[in-house]
């Protein structure tokens, strides 16, 4: 300290701190106003940016006021350097937190826009956030005068030991990255595993893939298992599906009439029911002479996997009603059993007591 602190020094420093605080409050109010306007836009990225600026802008104003206050005080070169380094490190940490929030939010926004479903691939969000935070902390330590070269070396050696101890976790991490990078599975897809689990992919995080089945329960599948198993993706390459319904009519039915009636019902269902494909061209294919009826397949179009149950339900109701109105029968399975009696009846075998006396007497001898 070059001289003693005077009241004037404290007043100037206090004014600088008050000015920084006032600027922080004004910036916070400005960010709140910008946030209300950002909510009206379709792009979610501006919401993320404004939300991050709500933290960094007031913090930067306070730090600027503290820096100005420090310059007005008669501090020694050592103390002034320490104060400047500390304020710079705090500003870097605030900027790092804000940058991590912005980048993670933008990554999540892009992932949601690519899938088109309200799902998230949090593995990319978490990796991005961790990378930004680590880089910011290293820069802050370097600003404070801490050499980060030994720290990086220690982290490398420790990371090798951790990698050996967490082989399963790292295997699931890289499997999740591979799944998302290859685009075999995306959040929002409906999948079915060879082991029987099926449902909508809700999230792919650093360890597990979360699947929500039609019963609204969550199924947790390790990423490594998902990458190794056989799987059917009902959403790719396109979300619309074709489903088949099996129907049968009696042998006395006019098949041309049956086909026309069935296609009329298909068209009505495709046009009226939510989840159907209005421009789907229905198809009827007769294929089997069964025991009591002629079987055929009806092909319907659905918008996505879970819509098929509602479409089938409505189609069967309408087809049954229309068949009854048109006099088309859907016979139940029947079988005729013929019983044939033998013309020759076997003579009864005589009992031992009815045998001739001579046989009895011979047996006695």
XYZ file of C-alpha atoms in Angstrom:
365
model
C 0.000 0.000 0.000
C 1.511 3.283 -1.079
C -0.477 5.421 1.401
C -3.176 5.147 4.007
C -6.814 4.599 3.093
C -8.860 7.728 3.223
C -12.593 8.294 3.437
C -12.504 9.523 -0.130
C -11.081 6.173 -1.270
C -13.863 4.288 0.443
C -16.500 6.570 -1.072
C -15.153 6.152 -4.603
C -14.897 2.379 -4.168
C -18.431 2.244 -2.780
C -19.741 4.306 -5.682
C -18.031 1.944 -8.135
C -19.553 -1.110 -6.441
C -22.994 0.535 -6.336
C -22.723 1.438 -10.012
C -21.829 -2.160 -10.834
C -24.776 -3.462 -8.800
C -27.162 -0.988 -10.445
C -25.889 -1.969 -13.880
C -26.428 -5.613 -12.943
C -30.026 -4.948 -11.949
C -30.687 -3.024 -15.150
C -29.166 -5.783 -17.250
C -31.250 -8.369 -15.401
C -34.423 -6.408 -16.150
C -33.336 -6.078 -19.778
C -32.731 -9.835 -20.012
C -36.169 -10.500 -18.550
C -37.729 -8.249 -21.202
C -35.754 -9.986 -23.946
C -36.830 -13.358 -22.550
C -40.518 -12.477 -22.929
C -39.933 -11.522 -26.552
C -37.852 -14.640 -27.191
C -40.726 -16.857 -26.004
C -42.846 -15.575 -28.889
C -40.451 -16.885 -31.535
C -40.453 -20.428 -32.880
C -36.712 -20.939 -32.525
C -35.841 -22.285 -29.096
C -32.205 -21.211 -29.364
C -32.898 -17.559 -28.519
C -34.621 -18.679 -25.299
C -31.496 -20.608 -24.324
C -29.188 -17.678 -25.106
C -31.259 -15.128 -23.193
C -31.555 -17.506 -20.229
C -27.769 -17.842 -20.097
C -27.229 -14.082 -20.412
C -29.418 -13.561 -17.344
C -26.561 -15.050 -15.328
C -23.464 -13.703 -17.048
C -24.618 -10.109 -17.688
C -25.400 -9.118 -14.055
C -22.350 -11.051 -12.836
C -20.069 -9.285 -15.317
C -21.450 -5.896 -14.225
C -20.752 -6.663 -10.558
C -17.235 -7.874 -11.351
C -16.565 -4.761 -13.430
C -17.682 -2.579 -10.535
C -15.417 -4.509 -8.153
C -12.472 -4.130 -10.558
C -13.015 -0.360 -10.802
C -13.286 -0.162 -7.019
C -9.991 -2.043 -6.650
C -8.210 0.384 -8.954
C -9.337 3.356 -6.868
C -7.829 1.914 -3.683
C -4.126 2.377 -2.901
C -3.257 -1.330 -2.984
C 0.180 -2.856 -3.292
C 1.165 -4.434 -6.583
C 0.929 -7.923 -5.109
C -2.540 -7.429 -3.634
C -3.774 -5.671 -6.765
C -2.515 -8.508 -8.949
C -4.201 -11.099 -6.719
C -7.494 -9.177 -6.799
C -7.376 -8.822 -10.574
C -6.581 -12.520 -11.032
C -9.391 -13.523 -8.675
C -11.937 -11.302 -10.392
C -10.827 -12.579 -13.807
C -11.090 -16.193 -12.650
C -14.596 -15.588 -11.264
C -15.629 -13.935 -14.526
C -14.243 -16.902 -16.489
C -16.174 -19.337 -14.285
C -19.418 -17.386 -14.755
C -18.816 -17.241 -18.502
C -18.046 -20.968 -18.532
C -21.279 -21.837 -16.729
C -23.248 -19.645 -19.113
C -21.479 -21.067 -22.171
C -22.113 -24.619 -20.968
C -25.796 -23.814 -20.512
C -26.037 -22.192 -23.950
C -24.197 -24.943 -25.829
C -26.040 -27.752 -24.004
C -29.372 -26.045 -24.679
C -28.569 -25.579 -28.354
C -27.478 -29.222 -28.680
C -30.714 -30.378 -27.063
C -32.720 -28.037 -29.304
C -31.025 -29.382 -32.430
C -31.526 -32.991 -31.279
C -35.221 -32.348 -30.641
C -35.643 -30.683 -34.025
C -33.960 -33.581 -35.825
C -36.090 -36.248 -34.165
C -39.310 -34.228 -34.416
C -40.453 -35.684 -31.085
C -40.423 -34.293 -27.580
C -37.507 -36.481 -26.576
C -33.870 -35.833 -25.810
C -30.536 -37.486 -26.392
C -29.013 -36.373 -23.097
C -25.747 -38.207 -23.755
C -24.632 -35.488 -26.191
C -25.902 -32.747 -23.871
C -24.001 -34.148 -20.879
C -20.788 -34.698 -22.832
C -20.914 -31.160 -24.206
C -21.571 -29.670 -20.783
C -18.711 -31.590 -19.151
C -16.214 -30.649 -21.892
C -17.062 -26.927 -21.647
C -16.891 -26.924 -17.845
C -13.520 -28.709 -17.759
C -12.019 -26.320 -20.297
C -13.331 -23.300 -18.388
C -11.930 -24.553 -15.080
C -8.518 -25.167 -16.653
C -8.474 -21.639 -18.081
C -9.498 -20.211 -14.691
C -6.699 -22.109 -12.940
C -4.194 -20.891 -15.523
C -5.394 -17.327 -14.917
C -4.824 -17.774 -11.177
C -1.235 -18.748 -11.892
C -1.696 -22.492 -11.302
C 0.239 -24.605 -13.797
C -2.161 -27.017 -15.430
C 0.482 -29.212 -17.113
C 1.022 -31.456 -14.032
C -2.746 -31.513 -13.497
C -3.373 -32.683 -17.063
C -0.690 -35.365 -16.658
C -2.234 -36.560 -13.404
C -5.666 -36.588 -14.986
C -4.312 -38.694 -17.852
C -2.800 -41.298 -15.536
C -5.848 -41.272 -13.279
C -8.119 -41.488 -16.285
C -6.419 -44.717 -17.384
C -7.021 -46.260 -13.967
C -10.622 -45.089 -13.974
C -11.139 -46.477 -17.490
C -9.935 -49.916 -16.355
C -12.253 -49.812 -13.345
C -15.269 -48.620 -15.305
C -15.105 -50.802 -18.395
C -18.843 -51.572 -18.435
C -19.779 -47.931 -17.941
C -17.442 -46.770 -20.705
C -18.701 -49.553 -22.975
C -22.260 -48.301 -22.486
C -21.111 -44.704 -23.054
C -19.422 -45.440 -26.377
C -22.278 -47.733 -27.397
C -24.719 -44.883 -26.831
C -22.573 -42.506 -28.873
C -22.339 -45.103 -31.654
C -26.112 -45.673 -31.659
C -26.851 -41.963 -32.013
C -24.052 -41.312 -34.503
C -25.150 -44.163 -36.751
C -28.790 -42.982 -36.473
C -30.060 -46.542 -36.063
C -32.153 -45.384 -33.105
C -33.282 -41.849 -32.315
C -35.407 -40.496 -29.456
C -39.046 -40.878 -30.455
C -38.564 -44.102 -32.455
C -40.718 -47.138 -31.688
C -38.487 -50.206 -31.358
C -38.917 -53.882 -30.539
C -36.035 -56.014 -29.285
C -35.617 -59.700 -30.050
C -36.047 -60.386 -26.321
C -39.546 -58.873 -26.432
C -39.116 -55.375 -24.967
C -40.739 -52.682 -27.079
C -41.834 -49.065 -26.846
C -40.938 -45.478 -27.676
C -37.346 -44.368 -27.098
C -37.559 -41.546 -24.562
C -33.881 -40.835 -23.951
C -30.404 -42.187 -24.683
C -28.099 -41.126 -21.865
C -24.496 -41.971 -21.011
C -25.379 -45.424 -19.663
C -28.924 -46.518 -20.562
C -31.588 -46.197 -23.192
C -34.984 -45.379 -21.673
C -37.982 -46.898 -23.482
C -41.618 -46.134 -22.645
C -43.965 -48.968 -23.552
C -47.650 -48.644 -24.402
C -48.577 -49.281 -20.758
C -46.735 -46.024 -19.930
C -44.019 -47.880 -18.018
C -40.318 -47.206 -18.489
C -37.973 -49.986 -19.608
C -34.273 -49.332 -18.909
C -31.948 -51.024 -21.427
C -28.126 -50.754 -21.178
C -26.659 -49.188 -24.301
C -24.229 -52.070 -24.784
C -27.051 -54.596 -24.855
C -29.059 -52.442 -27.262
C -26.086 -52.231 -29.631
C -25.624 -56.032 -29.636
C -29.207 -57.287 -29.876
C -31.445 -57.753 -32.906
C -33.964 -54.951 -33.064
C -36.848 -53.788 -35.253
C -37.305 -50.037 -35.663
C -40.897 -49.298 -36.670
C -40.177 -45.601 -37.266
C -37.361 -45.840 -39.801
C -36.972 -45.403 -42.707
C -40.429 -43.793 -42.464
C -43.019 -43.477 -39.736
C -46.060 -44.588 -41.734
C -46.799 -48.325 -41.617
C -48.906 -50.852 -43.465
C -50.779 -53.337 -41.311
C -52.831 -56.390 -42.265
C -56.132 -57.715 -40.934
C -57.228 -61.302 -41.589
C -60.885 -61.829 -42.637
C -62.897 -64.790 -43.925
C -66.219 -65.165 -45.782
C -68.421 -68.136 -46.645
C -67.985 -70.194 -49.820
C -71.365 -69.019 -51.110
C -70.223 -65.340 -51.120
C -69.608 -63.365 -54.315
C -65.906 -62.517 -53.984
C -66.102 -59.540 -56.324
C -68.848 -58.067 -54.172
C -66.880 -58.854 -51.018
C -63.842 -57.044 -52.396
C -65.816 -53.930 -53.344
C -67.537 -53.725 -49.958
C -64.284 -54.227 -48.069
C -62.473 -51.514 -50.043
C -65.341 -49.100 -49.349
C -64.933 -49.732 -45.637
C -61.152 -49.258 -45.904
C -61.604 -45.906 -47.642
C -64.077 -44.696 -45.017
C -61.761 -45.676 -42.169
C -58.750 -44.016 -43.820
C -60.715 -40.805 -44.303
C -62.480 -40.584 -40.927
C -60.222 -42.010 -38.226
C -57.459 -39.981 -36.607
C -54.074 -41.613 -37.161
C -54.970 -43.205 -40.501
C -53.346 -42.322 -43.843
C -56.012 -40.625 -46.012
C -54.182 -41.203 -49.305
C -53.538 -44.894 -48.550
C -54.748 -47.211 -51.302
C -56.408 -50.187 -49.650
C -55.778 -53.709 -50.863
C -57.668 -57.010 -50.540
C -55.857 -60.286 -51.227
C -57.659 -63.673 -51.165
C -55.221 -66.405 -50.271
C -56.664 -69.549 -48.624
C -59.493 -72.076 -49.120
C -60.007 -72.914 -45.463
C -62.247 -75.606 -43.937
C -65.365 -73.445 -43.694
C -64.536 -70.156 -45.423
C -62.319 -68.319 -47.888
C -59.685 -66.258 -46.062
C -58.279 -62.961 -47.294
C -55.996 -60.183 -46.031
C -56.913 -56.497 -45.868
C -54.006 -54.003 -45.911
C -54.492 -50.722 -44.035
C -52.267 -47.646 -43.612
C -51.452 -46.067 -40.233
C -49.552 -42.909 -39.370
C -47.378 -44.497 -36.687
C -47.113 -47.705 -34.674
C -49.545 -47.054 -31.821
C -52.285 -45.899 -34.214
C -52.764 -49.430 -35.553
C -54.867 -50.563 -32.584
C -57.411 -47.794 -33.026
C -57.490 -48.333 -36.808
C -58.011 -52.100 -36.483
C -60.711 -51.595 -33.862
C -62.723 -49.225 -36.021
C -62.185 -51.224 -39.225
C -63.439 -54.485 -37.717
C -66.535 -52.780 -36.300
C -67.417 -51.118 -39.585
C -66.668 -54.187 -41.700
C -68.826 -56.419 -39.500
C -71.709 -53.949 -39.687
C -71.360 -53.589 -43.457
C -71.165 -57.348 -44.044
C -74.379 -57.832 -42.071
C -76.098 -55.126 -44.104
C -74.910 -56.670 -47.394
C -75.819 -60.217 -46.377
C -72.218 -61.445 -46.460
C -71.657 -64.213 -43.956
C -68.567 -64.768 -41.850
C -69.034 -68.432 -40.892
C -67.695 -69.893 -37.719
C -65.444 -72.920 -38.109
C -67.503 -76.126 -38.352
C -66.597 -79.809 -38.733
C -68.776 -82.759 -39.693
C -68.049 -86.036 -37.870
C -69.398 -89.305 -39.437
C -69.672 -92.420 -37.245
C -69.689 -95.834 -39.057
C -70.772 -99.035 -37.195
C -69.247 -102.469 -37.968
C -71.608 -104.878 -39.799
C -70.055 -107.868 -38.106
C -70.383 -108.135 -34.348
C -67.924 -110.229 -32.394
C -69.476 -113.234 -30.583
C -69.202 -113.111 -26.826
C -66.477 -115.233 -25.274
C -68.025 -117.951 -22.970
C -67.235 -117.774 -19.297
C -65.359 -120.667 -17.659
C -68.360 -121.906 -15.734
C -70.291 -122.408 -18.992
C -67.705 -124.894 -20.352
C -68.679 -128.523 -20.926
C -68.363 -130.905 -17.947
C -65.818 -133.038 -19.768
C -63.380 -130.141 -19.901
C -63.895 -129.565 -16.229
C -63.290 -133.167 -15.366
C -60.162 -133.298 -17.580
C -58.799 -130.240 -15.928
C -59.380 -131.918 -12.563
C -57.254 -134.845 -13.585
